Amino acid sequence: MEHEILNAALRPGPDCIDVERLGRFVDGAVAPDERRAIAAHVEGCPTCQAEISLLQAFTEGRVDATESAAVRDIVAELQRRPSPIPSAAPEKPRAWRGIPLGMLRAVMTTAAVLVVASSVYLFRSTAPQLPIDIDAGRDVTRSLAIALISPVGDQRSAPSRLEWQPVTGASRYHVRVMEVDRTELWSVDTDASAVDLPEAMRARIVPAKTLLWDVTAFTSSSAVIATSDAQRFRVVP
Amino acid sequence: MTSLSDEELIAQYRLAPASDRSRNLLDELFRRHQTRVAAWCYRLTGDRTQAADLAQEVFAKAYASLDRFRADSKFTTWLYVIARNRWRDELRAREARPREAPEDAAGDAEPWSENAALTALDARDARVVVRELMSAALDETEQRVMALHYAHGLRLDAITAALGLTNQSGAKAYIVSARRKLKTAVERWSTKS
């Protein structure tokens, strides 16, 4: 009875902060308004305080003396077991892997027939007539994602350089460094896929403060060709 | 490779996920966190084999979900969320099974839950009252220990380790003390109401 009453009183309620938001809160990766709202709830909620304690115990990686022998054994056991990472081509399972073999054969057969049919058509057909009013000068753009390489996540010191994967067809990149509420701190345009941070900007990267950065790629006619997600980084205190 | 942050390892892995180098990047990433995940799983389960099974599931889930990591929190935090959700599933499965005898945390405190005024309340009001009484009567560590034990389903020695409690009886002492204080608080509240 008592266990049930305490469980009902202490289990997460509808106003409790879900664990992902609590994690961002602990990481300092929420905007000031959201931070204040979460802090106000956590202050009066033992359940969320307990969740934060668990998170901190996990992130600190503390191993009690009474646990260390068991933990060593478990790590050794994990290393003996097959890795979750596939050895040859670590591609994620694709939808076709769930298709029955018979259906897969039918699909492959149909594809083969189409290839043969289209080859015959190509050999027999003459060059297609192109419309004469194509606007050859207009850029054709696709939405691409730019992979940000560094800095990402926790850093030992203030980064001096931002680096990302170049995008084919991009002639200019717009780079921004922001607060977590997206207030812009610094930005620059460059044609390279890396840029050095000026000293004035580096001075604003203080320990424990989470910042974001993102990149937008433009074509020579200033059309957006690709964008990145905002990446967070922080210098560990 | 070891100088890269967790998030940088993932960013570089994503540049060419099918390469040997990428596999090495992920090996390094998971290797860094094996001890942390193993310790956490052992605390929760109290059993080496179950902990190894749980840890393996956590890493398998992390690999399968890696595309969804957006670096808006630390990788360690993201991994915690996976481990936490996996443990929540495990707790639900345990609740569905025939109930095991609850761990004896009662110590020498008398039961307070039979209080007539408290049992007369509906569940929602009882939750509010018990929370208010706990807030007024218990200190921060006592509240946290109670929440970890009764809401998060942690064993007492796991709480002792997770909170780094250094007193001789660890979490049990806090629970006994908290229950005694709570009993007094419930009695006072029922006299007033």
Coordinates of C-alpha atoms in Angstrom, one line a residue:
Chain A
M1 CA 0.0 0.0 0.0
E2 CA 2.7 2.4 1.0
H3 CA 4.8 1.5 -1.9
E4 CA 1.9 2.2 -4.3
I5 CA 1.1 5.6 -2.7
L6 CA 4.7 6.7 -2.9
N7 CA 5.1 5.4 -6.4
A8 CA 1.9 7.3 -7.4
A9 CA 3.1 10.5 -5.7
L10 CA 6.6 10.4 -7.1
R11 CA 6.3 8.9 -10.6
P12 CA 6.7 11.5 -13.4
G13 CA 3.6 13.6 -13.8
P14 CA 2.3 15.4 -16.9
D15 CA 4.1 18.6 -15.9
C16 CA 7.4 16.8 -15.5
I17 CA 10.2 17.5 -18.0
D18 CA 10.9 14.7 -20.4
V19 CA 14.4 13.2 -20.1
E20 CA 15.6 14.6 -23.4
R21 CA 14.8 18.2 -22.4
L22 CA 16.3 17.6 -19.0
G23 CA 19.4 16.5 -20.8
R24 CA 19.6 19.6 -22.9
F25 CA 18.9 21.7 -19.8
V26 CA 21.8 20.0 -17.9
D27 CA 24.0 20.5 -21.0
G28 CA 23.2 24.2 -21.0
A29 CA 21.7 23.8 -24.5
V30 CA 18.3 25.5 -24.0
A31 CA 17.4 29.1 -24.6
P32 CA 17.2 31.4 -21.5
D33 CA 13.4 31.4 -21.3
E34 CA 13.1 27.7 -21.5
R35 CA 15.9 27.3 -19.0
R36 CA 14.1 29.5 -16.5
A37 CA 10.9 27.5 -16.9
I38 CA 12.6 24.1 -16.5
A39 CA 14.6 25.4 -13.5
A40 CA 11.4 26.5 -11.8
H41 CA 9.9 23.1 -12.2
V42 CA 12.9 21.1 -11.2
E43 CA 13.3 23.2 -8.0
G44 CA 10.0 21.8 -6.7
C45 CA 10.0 18.4 -8.2
P46 CA 12.0 15.5 -6.5
T47 CA 11.3 13.2 -9.4
C48 CA 13.0 15.5 -11.9
Q49 CA 15.8 16.2 -9.4
A50 CA 16.3 12.4 -9.1
E51 CA 16.4 12.1 -12.9
I52 CA 19.1 14.7 -13.1
S53 CA 21.0 12.9 -10.4
L54 CA 20.9 9.7 -12.5
L55 CA 22.0 11.6 -15.6
Q56 CA 24.9 13.2 -13.8
A57 CA 26.0 9.9 -12.3
F58 CA 25.9 8.4 -15.8
T59 CA 27.8 11.3 -17.5
E60 CA 30.4 11.5 -14.7
G61 CA 31.0 7.8 -15.2
R62 CA 31.6 7.3 -11.5
V63 CA 32.2 3.7 -10.6
D64 CA 31.9 2.9 -6.9
A65 CA 34.6 0.7 -5.3
T66 CA 32.0 -2.0 -4.6
E67 CA 31.1 -2.1 -8.3
S68 CA 34.5 -2.0 -10.0
A69 CA 35.2 -5.7 -10.2
A70 CA 31.7 -6.4 -11.6
V71 CA 32.0 -3.5 -14.1
R72 CA 35.4 -4.8 -15.3
D73 CA 33.8 -8.2 -15.9
I74 CA 30.8 -6.7 -17.8
V75 CA 33.1 -4.6 -20.0
A76 CA 35.2 -7.8 -20.8
E77 CA 32.0 -9.7 -21.6
L78 CA 30.8 -6.9 -23.9
Q79 CA 34.2 -7.0 -25.7
R80 CA 33.8 -10.8 -26.2
R81 CA 30.3 -10.4 -27.7
P82 CA 29.7 -9.4 -31.3
S83 CA 30.0 -5.7 -31.9
P84 CA 26.8 -3.8 -32.7
I85 CA 28.7 -2.2 -35.6
P86 CA 28.6 -4.4 -38.8
S87 CA 32.2 -5.2 -39.9
A88 CA 32.0 -4.9 -43.7
A89 CA 29.5 -2.2 -44.8
P90 CA 28.0 -0.6 -41.8
E91 CA 24.9 0.6 -43.7
K92 CA 21.6 0.8 -41.9
P93 CA 19.0 -1.9 -42.7
R94 CA 17.1 -0.9 -45.8
A95 CA 13.4 -1.4 -46.5
W96 CA 14.0 -4.1 -49.1
R97 CA 15.5 -6.4 -46.5
G98 CA 12.0 -7.1 -45.2
I99 CA 10.7 -8.1 -48.7
P100 CA 10.0 -11.8 -49.2
L101 CA 12.5 -13.5 -51.5
G102 CA 9.8 -14.3 -54.1
M103 CA 8.6 -10.7 -54.3
L104 CA 12.3 -9.6 -54.6
R105 CA 12.8 -12.0 -57.5
A106 CA 9.7 -10.6 -59.2
V107 CA 10.9 -7.1 -58.8
M108 CA 14.3 -8.0 -60.2
T109 CA 12.8 -9.7 -63.1
T110 CA 10.6 -6.7 -63.9
A111 CA 13.6 -4.4 -63.6
A112 CA 15.5 -6.6 -66.0
V113 CA 12.6 -6.5 -68.6
L114 CA 12.5 -2.7 -68.3
V115 CA 16.2 -2.4 -68.8
V116 CA 16.0 -4.5 -72.0
A117 CA 12.9 -2.6 -73.3
S118 CA 14.5 0.8 -72.7
S119 CA 17.7 -0.3 -74.4
V120 CA 15.7 -1.3 -77.5
Y121 CA 13.9 2.0 -77.4
L122 CA 17.1 4.0 -77.1
F123 CA 18.7 2.2 -80.0
R124 CA 15.7 2.8 -82.2
S125 CA 14.8 6.4 -81.3
T126 CA 16.3 9.5 -82.8
A127 CA 17.6 12.3 -80.7
P128 CA 14.7 14.0 -78.8
Q129 CA 13.5 17.4 -79.9
L130 CA 14.4 19.9 -77.1
P131 CA 12.1 22.8 -76.4
I132 CA 13.7 26.0 -77.5
D133 CA 12.6 28.2 -74.6
I134 CA 14.6 26.5 -71.8
D135 CA 16.1 29.1 -69.5
A136 CA 19.6 27.8 -69.6
G137 CA 20.9 30.5 -67.3
R138 CA 18.7 29.7 -64.3
D139 CA 20.3 27.7 -61.5
V140 CA 18.7 24.4 -60.6
T141 CA 19.2 23.9 -56.9
R142 CA 18.5 21.0 -54.6
S143 CA 18.2 21.0 -50.9
L144 CA 21.4 19.5 -49.5
A145 CA 22.7 19.1 -46.0
I146 CA 26.2 20.4 -45.2
A147 CA 28.1 18.2 -42.8
L148 CA 29.8 20.3 -40.1
I149 CA 33.1 18.7 -39.2
S150 CA 34.6 20.7 -36.4
P151 CA 34.0 21.9 -33.7
V152 CA 31.2 19.7 -32.6
G153 CA 30.4 18.9 -29.0
D154 CA 32.7 19.3 -26.0
Q155 CA 36.1 20.9 -26.7
R156 CA 39.2 21.1 -24.5
S157 CA 39.9 24.7 -25.6
A158 CA 38.3 27.4 -27.5
P159 CA 38.3 26.4 -31.2
S160 CA 40.3 28.6 -33.6
R161 CA 38.8 27.3 -36.8
L162 CA 35.4 26.2 -38.1
E163 CA 35.5 23.4 -40.8
W164 CA 32.8 21.8 -42.8
Q165 CA 32.4 19.5 -45.8
P166 CA 32.5 21.4 -49.1
V167 CA 29.4 21.4 -51.3
T168 CA 29.7 20.8 -55.1
G169 CA 28.5 23.9 -56.9
A170 CA 28.8 26.2 -53.9
S171 CA 30.8 29.4 -54.6
R172 CA 30.2 31.1 -51.2
Y173 CA 29.4 30.0 -47.7
H174 CA 27.8 32.1 -45.0
V175 CA 28.9 31.0 -41.5
R176 CA 27.3 32.1 -38.3
V177 CA 28.2 31.5 -34.6
M178 CA 25.2 32.0 -32.3
E179 CA 24.0 31.8 -28.7
V180 CA 21.7 28.9 -27.9
D181 CA 18.7 31.2 -28.4
R182 CA 20.0 31.8 -32.0
T183 CA 21.2 35.3 -31.3
E184 CA 24.0 35.9 -33.8
L185 CA 27.4 36.6 -32.3
W186 CA 29.6 36.6 -35.4
S187 CA 29.2 35.8 -39.1
V188 CA 31.4 35.8 -42.1
D189 CA 31.2 34.9 -45.9
T190 CA 33.9 32.8 -47.4
D191 CA 34.6 30.8 -50.5
A192 CA 36.6 28.1 -48.6
S193 CA 35.3 25.2 -46.5
A194 CA 37.0 26.4 -43.4
V195 CA 37.3 29.7 -41.7
D196 CA 39.5 31.0 -38.8
L197 CA 37.8 32.6 -35.9
P198 CA 39.0 36.1 -35.1
E199 CA 40.4 36.7 -31.6
A200 CA 37.4 38.9 -30.7
M201 CA 35.1 35.9 -31.3
R202 CA 37.3 33.4 -29.6
A203 CA 37.3 35.6 -26.5
R204 CA 33.5 35.2 -26.3
I205 CA 33.8 31.4 -26.2
V206 CA 34.0 30.9 -22.4
P207 CA 34.1 27.6 -20.6
A208 CA 30.8 25.8 -20.0
K209 CA 28.9 28.1 -22.3
T210 CA 27.2 26.3 -25.2
L211 CA 27.3 28.0 -28.6
L212 CA 25.8 27.0 -31.9
W213 CA 27.2 27.4 -35.4
D214 CA 25.8 26.8 -38.9
V215 CA 26.7 27.2 -42.5
T216 CA 24.6 28.1 -45.6
A217 CA 26.0 27.5 -49.1
F218 CA 25.2 29.7 -52.1
T219 CA 25.7 29.3 -55.8
S220 CA 27.4 32.1 -57.9
S221 CA 23.9 33.6 -58.4
S222 CA 23.3 33.7 -54.7
A223 CA 20.8 30.9 -54.6
V224 CA 20.9 28.8 -51.5
I225 CA 22.2 25.4 -52.5
A226 CA 22.7 23.7 -49.1
T227 CA 22.3 24.3 -45.4
S228 CA 23.6 22.7 -42.3
D229 CA 21.8 21.9 -39.0
A230 CA 23.0 24.1 -36.2
Q231 CA 25.8 22.3 -34.3
R232 CA 26.5 22.9 -30.6
F233 CA 29.9 23.2 -29.1
R234 CA 31.2 24.1 -25.7
V235 CA 34.6 24.3 -23.9
V236 CA 34.6 22.0 -21.0
P237 CA 35.1 23.8 -17.7
Chain B
M1 CA 41.3 10.0 -33.2
T2 CA 41.4 10.0 -29.5
S3 CA 41.7 13.8 -29.5
L4 CA 38.3 14.2 -31.2
S5 CA 35.2 14.9 -29.2
D6 CA 32.4 12.3 -29.3
E7 CA 30.4 14.6 -31.5
E8 CA 33.3 15.1 -33.9
L9 CA 33.8 11.3 -34.2
I10 CA 30.1 11.1 -35.3
A11 CA 30.5 14.0 -37.7
Q12 CA 33.5 12.3 -39.4
Y13 CA 31.7 8.9 -39.4
R14 CA 28.8 10.5 -41.3
L15 CA 31.2 11.7 -44.1
A16 CA 31.7 8.1 -45.2
P17 CA 29.7 5.7 -43.1
A18 CA 30.6 2.6 -45.2
S19 CA 34.4 3.0 -44.8
D20 CA 36.8 1.1 -42.6
R21 CA 37.8 4.3 -41.0
S22 CA 34.2 5.0 -40.0
R23 CA 34.0 1.7 -38.3
N24 CA 37.1 2.6 -36.4
L25 CA 35.5 5.9 -35.4
L26 CA 32.4 4.2 -34.1
D27 CA 34.6 1.5 -32.3
E28 CA 36.4 4.3 -30.6
L29 CA 33.1 6.1 -29.7
F30 CA 31.5 3.0 -28.2
R31 CA 34.7 1.9 -26.4
R32 CA 34.9 5.3 -24.6
H33 CA 31.5 4.7 -23.1
Q34 CA 31.6 1.0 -22.3
T35 CA 32.5 1.4 -18.6
R36 CA 29.9 4.1 -18.1
V37 CA 27.1 2.1 -19.6
A38 CA 28.3 -1.1 -17.9
A39 CA 28.3 0.6 -14.5
W40 CA 24.9 2.1 -15.0
C41 CA 23.4 -1.2 -16.2
Y42 CA 24.9 -3.1 -13.2
R43 CA 23.5 -0.5 -10.8
L44 CA 20.1 -1.0 -12.3
T45 CA 20.0 -4.8 -12.5
G46 CA 22.4 -5.8 -9.7
D47 CA 23.4 -8.8 -11.9
R48 CA 26.4 -9.1 -14.2
T49 CA 24.8 -11.1 -16.9
Q50 CA 21.6 -9.0 -17.0
A51 CA 23.8 -5.9 -17.0
A52 CA 25.9 -7.2 -20.0
D53 CA 22.6 -8.0 -21.9
L54 CA 21.2 -4.5 -21.1
A55 CA 24.4 -2.8 -22.1
Q56 CA 24.6 -4.7 -25.3
E57 CA 21.0 -3.6 -26.1
V58 CA 21.9 0.0 -25.3
F59 CA 24.8 0.0 -27.8
A60 CA 22.8 -1.8 -30.4
K61 CA 20.0 0.8 -30.1
A62 CA 22.6 3.6 -30.1
Y63 CA 24.0 2.3 -33.4
A64 CA 20.6 1.9 -34.9
S65 CA 19.5 5.4 -33.9
L66 CA 22.8 7.2 -34.7
D67 CA 21.2 9.0 -37.7
R68 CA 18.9 10.7 -35.3
F69 CA 21.6 12.2 -33.1
R70 CA 21.5 15.9 -33.8
A71 CA 24.2 17.1 -31.5
D72 CA 21.8 19.5 -29.7
S73 CA 22.9 17.8 -26.6
K74 CA 26.1 15.9 -25.7
F75 CA 26.5 12.4 -27.0
T76 CA 26.8 11.1 -23.4
T77 CA 23.4 12.7 -22.6
W78 CA 21.9 11.2 -25.7
L79 CA 23.3 7.8 -24.8
Y80 CA 21.8 8.2 -21.3
V81 CA 18.4 8.8 -22.8
I82 CA 18.7 5.6 -24.7
A83 CA 19.8 3.7 -21.6
R84 CA 17.1 5.3 -19.5
N85 CA 14.3 4.4 -22.0
R86 CA 15.6 0.9 -22.3
W87 CA 15.5 0.6 -18.5
R88 CA 12.0 2.1 -18.4
D89 CA 10.8 -0.7 -20.8
E90 CA 12.4 -3.3 -18.6
L91 CA 10.6 -1.9 -15.5
R92 CA 7.3 -2.0 -17.4
A93 CA 8.0 -5.6 -18.3
R94 CA 8.8 -6.4 -14.7
E95 CA 5.6 -4.7 -13.5
A96 CA 3.6 -6.9 -15.8
R97 CA 5.2 -10.0 -14.4
P98 CA 4.1 -11.6 -11.0
R99 CA 5.2 -9.1 -8.4
E100 CA 8.4 -9.8 -6.5
A101 CA 8.5 -9.0 -2.8
P102 CA 9.5 -5.3 -2.6
E103 CA 12.9 -4.6 -1.2
D104 CA 12.7 -4.1 2.6
A105 CA 13.3 -0.4 3.0
A106 CA 10.9 0.0 5.8
G107 CA 13.3 -0.4 8.7
D108 CA 11.6 0.3 12.0
A109 CA 9.2 2.9 10.8
E110 CA 5.5 2.2 11.3
P111 CA 3.3 2.2 8.2
W112 CA 1.6 5.5 7.7
S113 CA -0.3 4.7 4.5
E114 CA -3.3 3.3 6.3
N115 CA -4.1 6.9 7.4
A116 CA -7.9 7.3 7.0
A117 CA -7.8 10.9 5.8
L118 CA -5.1 10.1 3.2
T119 CA -6.8 7.0 1.8
A120 CA -10.1 8.9 1.6
L121 CA -8.5 11.2 -1.0
D122 CA -8.6 10.4 -4.7
A123 CA -5.3 9.5 -6.4
R124 CA -4.6 12.9 -7.8
D125 CA -5.2 14.7 -4.5
A126 CA -3.2 12.1 -2.6
R127 CA -0.3 12.8 -5.0
V128 CA -0.4 16.5 -4.3
V129 CA -0.7 16.1 -0.5
V130 CA 2.2 13.5 -0.3
R131 CA 4.4 15.7 -2.5
E132 CA 3.7 18.8 -0.3
L133 CA 4.3 16.9 2.9
M134 CA 7.6 15.5 1.5
S135 CA 8.7 18.9 0.4
A136 CA 8.0 20.4 3.8
A137 CA 9.3 17.5 6.0
L138 CA 12.2 15.9 4.1
D139 CA 15.6 17.3 3.1
E140 CA 16.8 17.3 -0.5
T141 CA 18.7 14.1 -0.3
E142 CA 15.9 12.2 1.4
Q143 CA 13.4 13.4 -1.3
R144 CA 15.8 12.4 -4.0
V145 CA 16.5 8.9 -2.5
M146 CA 12.7 8.4 -2.1
A147 CA 12.1 9.4 -5.7
L148 CA 14.9 7.1 -7.0
H149 CA 13.6 4.2 -5.0
Y150 CA 9.8 4.5 -5.4
A151 CA 9.4 6.2 -8.7
H152 CA 12.6 5.2 -10.7
G153 CA 12.7 1.6 -9.3
L154 CA 16.3 1.7 -8.2
R155 CA 17.6 -0.7 -5.5
L156 CA 19.0 0.9 -2.4
D157 CA 22.7 -0.1 -3.1
A158 CA 22.3 1.3 -6.6
I159 CA 21.0 4.6 -5.1
T160 CA 24.0 4.7 -2.7
A161 CA 26.4 4.3 -5.6
A162 CA 24.6 6.7 -8.0
L163 CA 24.4 9.5 -5.4
G164 CA 27.9 8.7 -4.0
L165 CA 26.5 8.5 -0.5
T166 CA 29.2 7.8 2.0
N167 CA 27.3 7.2 5.2
Q168 CA 27.5 3.7 6.7
S169 CA 24.1 2.4 5.7
G170 CA 23.9 4.4 2.5
A171 CA 20.4 5.0 1.0
K172 CA 18.6 2.8 3.5
A173 CA 19.4 5.3 6.3
Y174 CA 17.8 8.1 4.2
I175 CA 14.7 6.0 3.5
V176 CA 14.2 5.0 7.1
S177 CA 14.6 8.6 8.2
A178 CA 12.3 9.9 5.4
R179 CA 9.6 7.4 6.2
R180 CA 9.6 8.3 9.9
K181 CA 9.4 12.1 9.1
L182 CA 6.7 11.4 6.6
K183 CA 4.7 9.4 9.1
T184 CA 4.7 12.4 11.5
A185 CA 3.9 14.8 8.7
V186 CA 0.9 12.7 7.6
E187 CA -0.4 12.5 11.2
R188 CA -0.2 16.2 11.7
W189 CA -1.8 16.9 8.3
S190 CA -4.7 14.5 9.1
T191 CA -5.3 16.1 12.5
K192 CA -5.6 19.5 10.8
S193 CA -7.8 18.4 7.9

